[in-house]
Short mmCIF file of C-alpha atoms in Angstrom, two decimals:
data_model
loop_
_atom_site.label_atom_id
_atom_site.label_comp_id
_atom_site.label_asym_id
_atom_site.label_seq_id
_atom_site.Cartn_x
_atom_site.Cartn_y
_atom_site.Cartn_z
CA MET O 515 22.16 -48.70 -98.26
CA ASN O 516 19.39 -47.53 -95.98
CA GLU O 517 20.05 -45.25 -93.03
CA GLU O 518 19.29 -47.89 -90.37
CA LEU O 519 21.77 -50.34 -91.87
CA ARG O 520 24.43 -47.65 -92.18
CA ILE O 521 23.97 -46.74 -88.51
CA ALA O 522 24.11 -50.42 -87.48
CA ILE O 523 27.33 -50.96 -89.41
CA LEU O 524 28.85 -47.85 -87.87
CA ALA O 525 27.84 -49.01 -84.39
CA VAL O 526 29.46 -52.40 -84.94
CA ARG O 527 32.66 -50.78 -86.16
CA LEU O 528 32.79 -48.42 -83.18
CA TYR O 529 32.17 -51.31 -80.80
CA ALA O 530 34.91 -53.35 -82.44
CA GLU O 531 37.39 -50.52 -82.01
CA ARG O 532 36.70 -50.25 -78.29
CA HIS O 533 36.25 -53.89 -77.29
CA PRO O 534 38.36 -56.91 -78.16
CA ARG O 535 36.38 -59.31 -80.26
CA PRO O 536 36.28 -63.04 -79.68
CA PRO O 537 37.46 -65.28 -82.53
CA GLN O 538 34.05 -66.96 -82.63
CA VAL O 539 30.54 -65.89 -81.67
CA SER O 540 27.16 -67.49 -81.09
CA MET O 541 24.32 -67.10 -83.57
CA SER O 542 22.70 -64.58 -81.21
CA GLN O 543 25.90 -62.55 -80.96
CA ALA O 544 26.33 -62.65 -84.74
CA ALA O 545 22.75 -61.46 -85.16
CA GLU O 546 23.36 -58.54 -82.81
CA MET O 547 26.58 -57.59 -84.59
CA LEU O 548 24.86 -57.77 -87.98
CA GLY O 549 21.74 -55.93 -86.85
CA ILE O 550 19.46 -58.80 -87.87
CA SER O 551 17.41 -61.39 -86.01
CA ARG O 552 18.75 -64.71 -84.80
CA GLN O 553 16.21 -66.37 -87.10
CA THR O 554 17.76 -64.61 -90.09
CA VAL O 555 21.21 -65.84 -89.06
CA ALA O 556 19.77 -69.37 -88.78
CA LYS O 557 18.39 -69.05 -92.33
CA MET O 558 21.78 -67.88 -93.57
CA VAL O 559 23.33 -70.96 -91.96
CA ARG O 560 20.74 -73.24 -93.59
CA PHE O 561 21.40 -71.71 -97.01
CA GLY O 562 25.17 -72.00 -96.59
CA GLN O 563 25.84 -68.25 -96.43
CA ILE O 564 27.35 -68.66 -92.95
CA LYS O 565 29.02 -71.79 -91.64
CA LEU O 566 29.03 -73.04 -88.06
CA ASN O 567 32.04 -74.78 -86.58
CA LYS O 568 31.66 -78.11 -84.80
CA TYR O 569 30.70 -76.27 -81.60
CA GLY O 570 27.90 -74.28 -83.27
CA ARG O 571 29.85 -71.01 -83.30
CA ILE O 572 30.48 -68.57 -86.15
CA SER O 573 33.93 -67.19 -86.87
CA ILE O 574 34.32 -63.45 -86.55
CA GLU O 575 35.76 -63.41 -90.09
CA GLN O 576 32.42 -64.63 -91.42
CA VAL O 577 30.60 -61.89 -89.53
CA ASP O 578 33.00 -59.33 -91.00
CA ALA O 579 32.51 -60.76 -94.50
CA VAL O 580 28.74 -60.38 -94.22
CA LEU O 581 29.12 -56.81 -92.97
CA GLU O 582 31.43 -55.93 -95.84
CA SER O 583 29.09 -57.45 -98.42
CA VAL O 584 26.26 -55.12 -97.44
#
């Protein structure tokens, strides 16, 4: 794991500890939490790696699963 990714993951974890997290997030919010671009999140949705609900939101569990897989 590269240093930038490690720092991003740590930042997300620290943020999560201090702020309540919503059950679902937008693609932009997911991108910020994952430290990737919104376009990359959109590609992950297209390839079935992340699923949107009927309102176009991503569950926080999916964001966590992506973070843990890295």
